[in-house]
Coordinates of C-alpha atoms and ligand atoms in Angstrom, one line a residue:
M1 CA -0.1 -0.1 0.2
A2 CA 1.1 3.2 -0.8
V3 CA 2.0 5.0 2.6
W4 CA 3.2 8.9 0.5
S5 CA 1.0 11.3 0.0
Q6 CA 0.0 11.8 -3.9
S7 CA 2.6 14.3 -4.5
V8 CA 5.7 13.0 -3.0
A9 CA 8.9 12.0 -5.2
R10 CA 12.5 11.2 -5.3
A11 CA 14.6 14.0 -7.1
D12 CA 17.8 12.6 -9.4
D13 CA 19.9 13.0 -5.8
G14 CA 18.0 10.9 -4.0
A15 CA 16.1 13.8 -1.9
L16 CA 12.6 13.5 -0.8
A17 CA 10.1 16.2 -2.7
V18 CA 6.8 16.5 -1.2
G19 CA 4.0 19.5 -3.0
G20 CA 7.3 20.3 -5.1
C21 CA 9.2 21.3 -2.2
D22 CA 12.3 19.9 -1.4
A23 CA 12.4 18.1 2.0
R24 CA 16.0 20.2 2.6
A25 CA 14.4 23.3 2.0
L26 CA 11.7 23.0 3.9
A27 CA 13.6 21.6 7.1
A28 CA 16.1 24.9 6.2
E29 CA 13.2 27.3 5.9
H30 CA 11.1 25.9 8.8
G31 CA 12.9 23.9 10.8
T32 CA 12.8 20.0 12.5
P33 CA 10.6 18.5 13.6
L34 CA 8.5 19.6 11.0
Y35 CA 4.9 18.5 10.4
V36 CA 4.7 18.8 6.4
V37 CA 0.8 18.8 4.9
D38 CA 0.4 17.8 1.2
E39 CA -2.8 20.2 0.5
A40 CA -3.6 18.1 -3.0
D41 CA -3.5 14.8 -1.4
F42 CA -5.4 16.6 1.8
R43 CA -8.2 17.8 -0.7
A44 CA -8.2 15.3 -3.0
R45 CA -9.5 12.6 0.1
A46 CA -11.9 15.3 1.9
R47 CA -13.4 16.0 -2.0
G48 CA -13.4 12.0 -2.6
F49 CA -15.5 11.2 0.6
R50 CA -17.6 13.8 -0.8
E51 CA -17.7 12.3 -3.8
H52 CA -18.0 8.6 -2.9
F53 CA -20.7 8.9 -0.6
A54 CA -22.9 11.3 -2.4
A55 CA -22.9 9.2 -5.7
A56 CA -23.3 6.0 -3.4
F57 CA -26.3 7.2 -2.1
A58 CA -27.3 8.8 -5.3
R59 CA -28.0 5.1 -7.1
H60 CA -30.4 4.9 -4.1
G61 CA -32.2 8.7 -4.6
A62 CA -31.1 9.3 -1.3
Q63 CA -28.0 11.7 0.0
C64 CA -24.7 12.0 2.0
D65 CA -23.1 14.6 3.6
V66 CA -19.9 14.4 4.9
F67 CA -18.3 16.2 8.2
Y68 CA -14.3 16.6 8.4
A69 CA -13.7 15.0 11.9
S70 CA -11.6 18.1 13.0
K71 CA -9.9 16.2 16.2
A72 CA -7.9 15.0 13.4
L73 CA -5.9 18.2 12.5
L74 CA -7.5 21.2 12.5
S75 CA -5.9 25.0 12.2
S76 CA -8.1 27.9 10.5
Q77 CA -6.7 27.6 7.3
I78 CA -7.4 23.9 7.0
A79 CA -11.1 24.2 8.2
S80 CA -11.4 26.9 4.9
W81 CA -10.0 23.8 2.9
V82 CA -12.6 21.3 3.9
L83 CA -15.7 24.1 3.4
D84 CA -14.1 24.8 0.2
E85 CA -14.2 20.7 -0.6
G86 CA -17.8 20.4 0.2
L87 CA -17.9 19.5 3.8
G88 CA -18.7 20.2 7.4
V89 CA -16.9 20.4 9.6
D90 CA -17.2 18.0 12.7
V91 CA -15.8 19.4 16.5
A92 CA -15.3 18.2 19.8
S93 CA -14.4 21.2 22.5
G94 CA -15.0 24.8 22.4
G95 CA -10.8 25.3 20.8
E96 CA -12.1 22.6 17.5
L97 CA -15.2 25.1 17.5
A98 CA -14.0 28.0 17.5
L99 CA -11.0 27.7 15.1
A100 CA -13.3 25.9 12.5
L101 CA -15.6 29.6 12.8
R102 CA -12.4 31.1 12.2
G103 CA -11.7 29.2 9.0
G104 CA -15.1 30.8 8.0
V105 CA -16.7 27.7 8.8
P106 CA -21.0 28.7 9.2
G107 CA -22.5 27.7 12.5
G108 CA -24.8 25.6 10.5
R109 CA -21.9 23.5 9.1
I110 CA -20.5 22.2 12.4
T111 CA -21.1 19.2 14.5
L112 CA -20.6 19.3 18.4
H113 CA -19.2 16.7 19.8
G114 CA -18.1 15.9 23.6
N115 CA -19.1 13.3 26.4
N116 CA -18.6 16.2 28.8
K117 CA -19.6 19.7 27.3
S118 CA -19.2 22.4 29.3
D119 CA -21.9 25.1 29.6
A120 CA -19.8 27.4 28.1
E121 CA -19.3 25.5 25.0
L122 CA -22.7 24.4 24.7
I123 CA -23.8 28.4 25.4
R124 CA -21.3 29.2 22.5
A125 CA -22.8 26.2 20.5
L126 CA -26.3 27.8 20.8
E127 CA -24.7 31.6 20.1
V128 CA -23.0 30.5 17.0
G129 CA -25.9 28.2 15.6
V130 CA -24.3 25.4 15.7
G131 CA -26.0 23.0 13.1
R132 CA -26.1 19.4 15.5
I133 CA -25.3 19.3 18.5
V134 CA -24.8 16.0 19.4
V135 CA -25.9 15.1 23.3
D136 CA -24.3 12.3 24.9
S137 CA -26.4 12.0 28.3
M138 CA -28.9 12.2 30.0
T139 CA -27.7 15.1 32.2
E140 CA -26.9 17.1 28.7
I141 CA -30.1 16.9 27.2
E142 CA -31.3 18.5 30.6
V143 CA -29.0 21.0 30.7
L144 CA -28.8 22.0 27.1
G145 CA -32.5 22.0 27.1
A146 CA -32.0 24.8 29.8
L147 CA -29.7 26.8 27.9
A148 CA -31.6 26.9 24.8
A149 CA -34.3 27.6 27.1
A150 CA -32.4 30.9 28.4
A151 CA -30.7 31.8 25.0
G152 CA -34.7 31.6 23.7
V153 CA -33.4 29.4 21.1
V154 CA -34.2 25.4 20.1
A155 CA -31.1 23.4 20.1
P156 CA -30.9 20.8 16.8
V157 CA -29.7 17.3 18.7
L158 CA -28.7 14.1 17.6
V159 CA -28.7 11.2 20.6
R160 CA -25.3 9.0 20.3
V161 CA -25.9 5.5 20.0
T162 CA -23.8 3.1 21.7
T163 CA -24.0 0.5 19.6
G164 CA -22.2 -2.6 20.8
V165 CA -20.6 -3.2 17.5
H166 CA -16.6 -3.8 18.9
A167 CA -14.8 -2.3 16.3
G168 CA -11.0 -0.3 16.2
G169 CA -7.5 -0.7 15.6
H170 CA -7.0 -0.6 19.8
E171 CA -9.0 -0.6 22.6
H172 CA -8.3 3.1 23.5
I173 CA -9.9 3.4 20.3
A174 CA -12.8 1.7 20.1
T175 CA -15.9 3.5 21.0
S176 CA -19.4 1.6 20.3
H177 CA -19.1 -1.2 22.2
E178 CA -20.9 -1.4 25.8
D179 CA -18.3 -0.6 28.9
Q180 CA -16.6 2.7 27.7
K181 CA -17.5 6.3 28.1
F182 CA -19.5 7.3 25.2
G183 CA -23.5 7.2 24.2
L184 CA -26.3 5.5 25.5
S185 CA -26.8 2.4 25.1
L186 CA -29.1 0.8 22.3
A187 CA -28.9 -3.1 24.3
T188 CA -30.4 -1.4 27.8
G189 CA -32.5 1.2 26.4
A190 CA -30.8 4.4 27.2
A191 CA -30.7 5.4 23.9
L192 CA -34.6 5.1 23.3
D193 CA -35.3 6.7 26.9
A194 CA -32.8 9.9 25.8
L195 CA -34.7 9.7 22.2
R196 CA -37.9 10.1 24.1
A197 CA -36.5 13.2 26.2
V198 CA -35.2 15.0 23.3
H199 CA -38.6 14.4 21.4
V200 CA -41.1 15.9 24.4
S201 CA -38.0 18.6 25.1
P202 CA -39.9 22.1 23.9
R203 CA -36.2 23.6 23.7
L204 CA -34.7 20.6 21.8
E205 CA -35.3 19.4 18.0
L206 CA -34.6 16.2 17.1
R207 CA -33.0 15.8 14.4
G208 CA -31.6 12.0 14.4
I209 CA -29.5 10.0 16.3
H210 CA -25.8 9.3 15.6
T211 CA -23.1 6.6 16.2
H212 CA -18.9 6.3 16.0
I213 CA -17.6 2.6 16.4
G214 CA -14.4 3.4 16.8
S215 CA -10.9 4.4 14.6
Q216 CA -8.8 2.7 12.4
I217 CA -11.4 0.5 11.4
L218 CA -11.1 -1.9 8.1
S219 CA -13.8 -4.3 7.8
V220 CA -16.7 -3.2 5.9
D221 CA -18.9 -5.3 8.3
A222 CA -18.5 -3.3 11.0
F223 CA -20.4 -0.2 9.7
K224 CA -23.0 -2.3 7.9
D225 CA -24.0 -4.0 11.3
S226 CA -24.3 -0.4 12.8
A227 CA -25.8 0.9 10.3
E228 CA -28.5 -1.8 10.1
R229 CA -28.4 -0.8 14.3
M230 CA -29.0 2.1 13.7
L231 CA -32.1 2.1 11.0
R232 CA -33.8 -0.5 13.2
L233 CA -33.5 1.8 16.3
R234 CA -35.2 4.9 13.9
A235 CA -38.0 2.4 13.0
D236 CA -38.7 1.6 16.3
F237 CA -39.1 5.5 17.4
A238 CA -40.9 6.0 14.3
V239 CA -43.4 3.3 15.5
E240 CA -43.6 4.2 18.9
T241 CA -44.0 8.5 17.8
G242 CA -44.7 8.8 14.6
Y243 CA -41.8 10.6 14.0
E244 CA -39.4 9.6 11.5
M245 CA -36.1 11.5 13.0
P246 CA -34.6 12.8 9.5
E247 CA -30.6 12.4 10.1
V248 CA -28.6 9.6 11.1
D249 CA -24.6 10.3 11.2
L250 CA -23.0 7.4 11.1
G251 CA -19.4 8.7 12.1
G252 CA -15.9 7.6 11.2
G253 CA -13.0 5.2 11.7
Y254 CA -12.2 4.7 7.9
A255 CA -8.7 3.0 8.0
I256 CA -5.3 4.4 6.7
A257 CA -2.4 2.7 5.9
Y258 CA 0.8 3.2 8.2
T259 CA 3.4 0.3 6.7
P260 CA 3.7 -0.8 3.1
E261 CA 2.3 -4.0 4.7
S262 CA -0.8 -2.5 6.1
E263 CA -4.3 -1.9 4.5
S264 CA -6.2 1.4 4.3
M265 CA -10.2 1.5 3.7
D266 CA -11.1 1.3 0.0
V267 CA -13.4 4.4 0.7
E268 CA -15.4 3.8 -2.7
R269 CA -16.3 0.4 -2.2
A270 CA -17.1 1.2 1.2
S271 CA -19.4 3.5 0.3
R272 CA -21.2 1.5 -1.9
A273 CA -21.5 -1.2 0.4
I274 CA -22.8 1.8 3.6
A275 CA -25.5 2.9 1.2
D276 CA -26.6 -0.6 0.4
V277 CA -27.0 -1.6 3.9
V278 CA -29.1 1.6 4.1
A279 CA -31.2 1.1 1.8
Q280 CA -32.2 -2.2 2.7
G281 CA -32.5 -0.7 6.3
V282 CA -35.1 1.9 5.1
E283 CA -36.8 -0.9 2.8
A284 CA -37.4 -3.3 5.5
A285 CA -38.7 -0.6 7.6
G286 CA -41.0 0.7 5.0
A287 CA -39.7 4.3 6.1
G288 CA -38.4 7.6 4.5
W289 CA -35.0 7.8 3.7
P290 CA -33.4 9.8 6.6
H291 CA -30.4 12.7 5.3
I292 CA -27.2 10.4 6.1
S293 CA -24.1 12.1 7.1
I294 CA -20.4 10.7 7.7
E295 CA -17.4 11.9 9.7
P296 CA -13.8 10.7 8.7
G297 CA -10.7 12.8 9.9
R298 CA -7.8 10.2 10.0
A299 CA -8.5 8.8 6.5
I300 CA -8.6 12.7 5.3
A301 CA -5.6 14.2 7.1
G302 CA -3.2 11.1 7.6
P303 CA -1.9 10.1 4.3
A304 CA -2.1 13.7 3.3
G305 CA 0.9 14.1 6.2
M306 CA 4.7 13.1 7.2
T307 CA 7.2 14.5 9.5
L308 CA 10.8 15.4 8.9
Y309 CA 13.2 15.0 11.3
T310 CA 17.0 15.6 11.9
V311 CA 19.4 12.7 12.7
G312 CA 21.3 13.1 15.7
V313 CA 22.7 10.1 17.3
T314 CA 22.9 6.4 15.9
K315 CA 23.8 3.6 17.6
D316 CA 24.3 0.0 17.0
V317 CA 22.9 -2.1 19.9
A318 CA 23.9 -6.1 20.4
L319 CA 20.2 -7.8 20.4
D320 CA 19.9 -10.9 22.8
G321 CA 19.2 -13.4 20.0
G322 CA 22.5 -12.5 18.1
G323 CA 22.6 -9.8 15.6
S324 CA 22.0 -5.9 16.3
R325 CA 19.7 -3.1 15.8
Q326 CA 20.6 0.6 14.5
Y327 CA 18.9 3.1 16.7
V328 CA 18.5 6.2 14.9
A329 CA 17.7 8.8 17.6
V330 CA 15.6 12.3 15.8
D331 CA 15.0 16.0 17.1
G332 CA 11.4 14.8 18.1
G333 CA 9.9 11.6 19.5
M334 CA 6.3 11.2 21.7
S335 CA 6.3 14.5 22.6
D336 CA 5.3 15.1 18.4
N337 CA 3.9 11.0 17.8
M338 CA 2.1 9.8 20.9
R339 CA 0.2 7.3 19.3
T340 CA 3.4 4.7 18.9
I341 CA 3.6 4.3 23.1
T342 CA -0.1 5.1 23.3
Y343 CA -1.5 2.4 21.2
G344 CA 1.1 0.6 19.8
A345 CA 1.2 1.9 16.6
E346 CA 3.5 1.2 13.6
Y347 CA 5.5 3.8 11.1
T348 CA 8.0 3.7 8.4
A349 CA 10.6 5.7 7.8
A350 CA 13.1 6.9 4.5
L351 CA 16.3 8.9 3.8
A352 CA 14.9 12.1 2.9
N353 CA 18.1 14.2 1.6
R354 CA 20.1 11.8 0.0
H355 CA 20.4 8.4 -1.8
S356 CA 22.0 6.2 -0.2
G357 CA 23.8 2.5 -1.6
A358 CA 24.5 1.8 1.6
P359 CA 22.9 -1.8 2.4
P360 CA 19.6 -1.4 4.8
V361 CA 20.0 -2.9 8.2
L362 CA 17.1 -3.6 11.1
S363 CA 16.7 -0.2 12.4
R364 CA 14.5 0.9 15.1
V365 CA 13.9 5.5 15.0
V366 CA 13.8 6.9 18.9
G367 CA 13.2 10.6 20.2
K368 CA 15.2 12.6 22.7
H369 CA 13.1 12.7 25.5
C370 CA 13.8 10.5 28.7
E371 CA 12.2 7.5 28.7
S372 CA 12.9 4.2 26.7
G373 CA 9.3 4.1 25.4
D374 CA 10.1 7.5 23.7
I375 CA 10.0 5.2 19.8
V376 CA 8.8 6.7 16.6
V377 CA 9.3 3.5 14.6
R378 CA 9.5 0.4 16.4
D379 CA 11.0 -1.7 13.7
V380 CA 12.3 -0.6 10.0
D381 CA 15.2 -0.8 7.6
L382 CA 17.5 2.2 7.5
P383 CA 20.6 2.6 5.4
S384 CA 23.0 1.6 7.7
D385 CA 25.5 4.9 6.5
I386 CA 22.4 7.0 8.0
A387 CA 24.3 9.6 10.4
R388 CA 24.1 12.9 12.0
G389 CA 22.8 15.8 10.2
D390 CA 20.7 13.7 8.0
L391 CA 17.2 14.1 7.4
L392 CA 13.9 11.1 8.2
A393 CA 10.6 11.5 6.6
V394 CA 8.3 9.7 8.3
P395 CA 5.0 9.1 6.9
A396 CA 1.5 8.9 7.4
T397 CA 1.8 11.0 10.4
G398 CA -0.9 13.6 9.4
A399 CA -3.8 12.5 11.6
Y400 CA -3.3 12.4 15.6
G401 CA 0.1 14.1 15.9
R402 CA 0.1 17.6 16.2
V403 CA -2.6 17.8 17.5
M404 CA -2.1 15.3 20.3
A405 CA 1.4 16.9 20.8
S406 CA 3.0 17.6 24.2
N407 CA 5.8 19.5 25.6
Y408 CA 7.4 17.0 27.4
N409 CA 10.6 17.8 28.0
S410 CA 10.1 21.1 27.6
V411 CA 10.3 20.3 24.2
L412 CA 9.0 23.1 21.4
R413 CA 5.8 21.7 19.8
P414 CA 6.8 21.6 15.9
A415 CA 5.0 23.6 12.9
V416 CA 3.3 22.6 10.8
V417 CA 3.2 24.0 7.0
A418 CA 1.1 23.1 3.7
V419 CA 2.8 22.6 1.3
R420 CA 1.7 23.0 -2.5
D421 CA 2.9 23.6 -6.3
G422 CA 6.5 24.1 -5.1
R423 CA 5.2 26.6 -2.2
S424 CA 5.5 25.9 2.0
R425 CA 2.8 28.1 4.3
V426 CA 2.9 27.5 7.9
L427 CA -0.2 26.6 8.9
I428 CA 0.4 25.9 13.0
R429 CA 3.5 27.8 14.1
R430 CA 6.5 26.0 16.3
D431 CA 6.6 26.7 19.8
T432 CA 9.5 29.5 20.9
M433 CA 11.4 29.2 23.4
A434 CA 9.8 32.7 24.1
D435 CA 6.3 30.9 24.3
L436 CA 8.0 28.3 27.2
L437 CA 9.3 31.5 29.1
D438 CA 6.0 33.3 28.8
W439 CA 4.2 30.2 30.2
D440 CA 6.1 29.8 32.5
V441 CA 5.6 32.3 35.6
P442 CA 8.5 33.1 37.6
L443 CA 8.8 34.2 41.2
Ligands
LLP501 N1 -16.8 11.1 15.2 C1 -16.4 11.3 16.1 C2 -17.4 11.3 17.2 C3 -15.2 10.3 16.9 O1 -15.0 10.4 17.9 C4 -14.2 10.6 15.9 C5 -12.2 9.9 16.6 C6 -13.9 10.4 14.4 C7 -15.4 10.6 14.1 C8 -13.1 10.4 13.5 O2 -12.6 9.0 13.7 P1 -11.3 8.8 12.2 O3 -12.5 8.7 11.4 O4 -10.2 9.6 12.5 O5 -11.0 7.2 12.5 N2 -6.2 9.5 18.8 C9 -6.9 8.3 18.1 C10 -8.3 8.3 17.6 C11 -9.1 8.7 18.2 C12 -10.1 8.7 17.4 C13 -11.7 10.0 18.5 N3 -12.5 9.8 18.1 C14 -5.5 7.8 17.3 O6 -4.3 8.3 17.0 O7 -5.5 6.5 16.6

């Protein structure tokens, strides 16, 4: 599988280029570590989701809307790309909401998520006319009803449903099995109770139901199962109340390839399979079509991004069973990529500044932090002559990289730059030493 974004190429001298920009020039201009986003690739993936899903549902005479899950990677410029490409934006905090608005996304094209939204977040969402607020608990239904009454508005609501479908690449990112914090359970009847409560509230408009089964999902069947359950719930509710909820949101979770050996979800195939199963559900219920929406994040931002690092120390370390491993320490680590240590995620890496004819050897890319788990790429073959000053590129880091970055060891979080047609533009600037000292309050 291709793990590099579409515009990545090798120049004659072996240096990597992305978006028409030479990796060496990017490193020289912006410093490393550096997150690089291939804008055309990001836009093409966003557009691809919109077009494939629209086409798949159009075959049934229905509609499907795509909301970009901005938790994957967000800046105001990115929000504006997403809007340009015809998608809405899904936010999960007041901060994400503020950035989406700054990017020019109208409130009506925003969905607000979160299992524990603050009053301030809900009030802001009502003020800016957020199109859909996804309620996650009975408490929130009460609170939102009261806040909407105080603001003199009616809040558009989706109820987050836990369908019981267990899917996702890692326990920490599976979200629709029963024993976890998100949503209202289908199995126990909590979801139905929540729907009833929203339906009778004069200050809440029940737009529909939402589910998100998890992340890094490879099986279309998991999406089909959850879609089936959601449509059955909608049908049951219509039988009970006579109200056919107009919207069903099936969440995100489409898997991407992180290494050449791993697979990604085929978006076109998934769109058709999901549209077909929704069509069957609609037919079985004898109901009208709901407006369907989905919320991919990783599959839009992930493959469009890479991280550039500068190599510092290299070391050969003897392995227990014989042989050795080349340790390649870079100028970042777990502070800019939490995914390896958190989820055991696998990545690959490549020399980015030159060609090497040296034999590839088993290597591990590690960071500069004070713990042995500070690994960026666990196992990868890299040339044996890799040395201090070389540049290393790690692909597929566009999603859940910068947004999960930390200042551990008081390192400065890297910049995010967009590249396109031979030009680079800063999306999020690098932290500076002045920032760090500014956050500190001296005596
Ligand atoms: N919608 C909702 C309600 C979500 O909670 C999420 C992700 C998405 C959509 C987008 O899922 P995606 O298409 O990106 O898989 N930090 C983890 C991922 C956590 C995802 C949380 N929710 C990671 O690095 O793998």
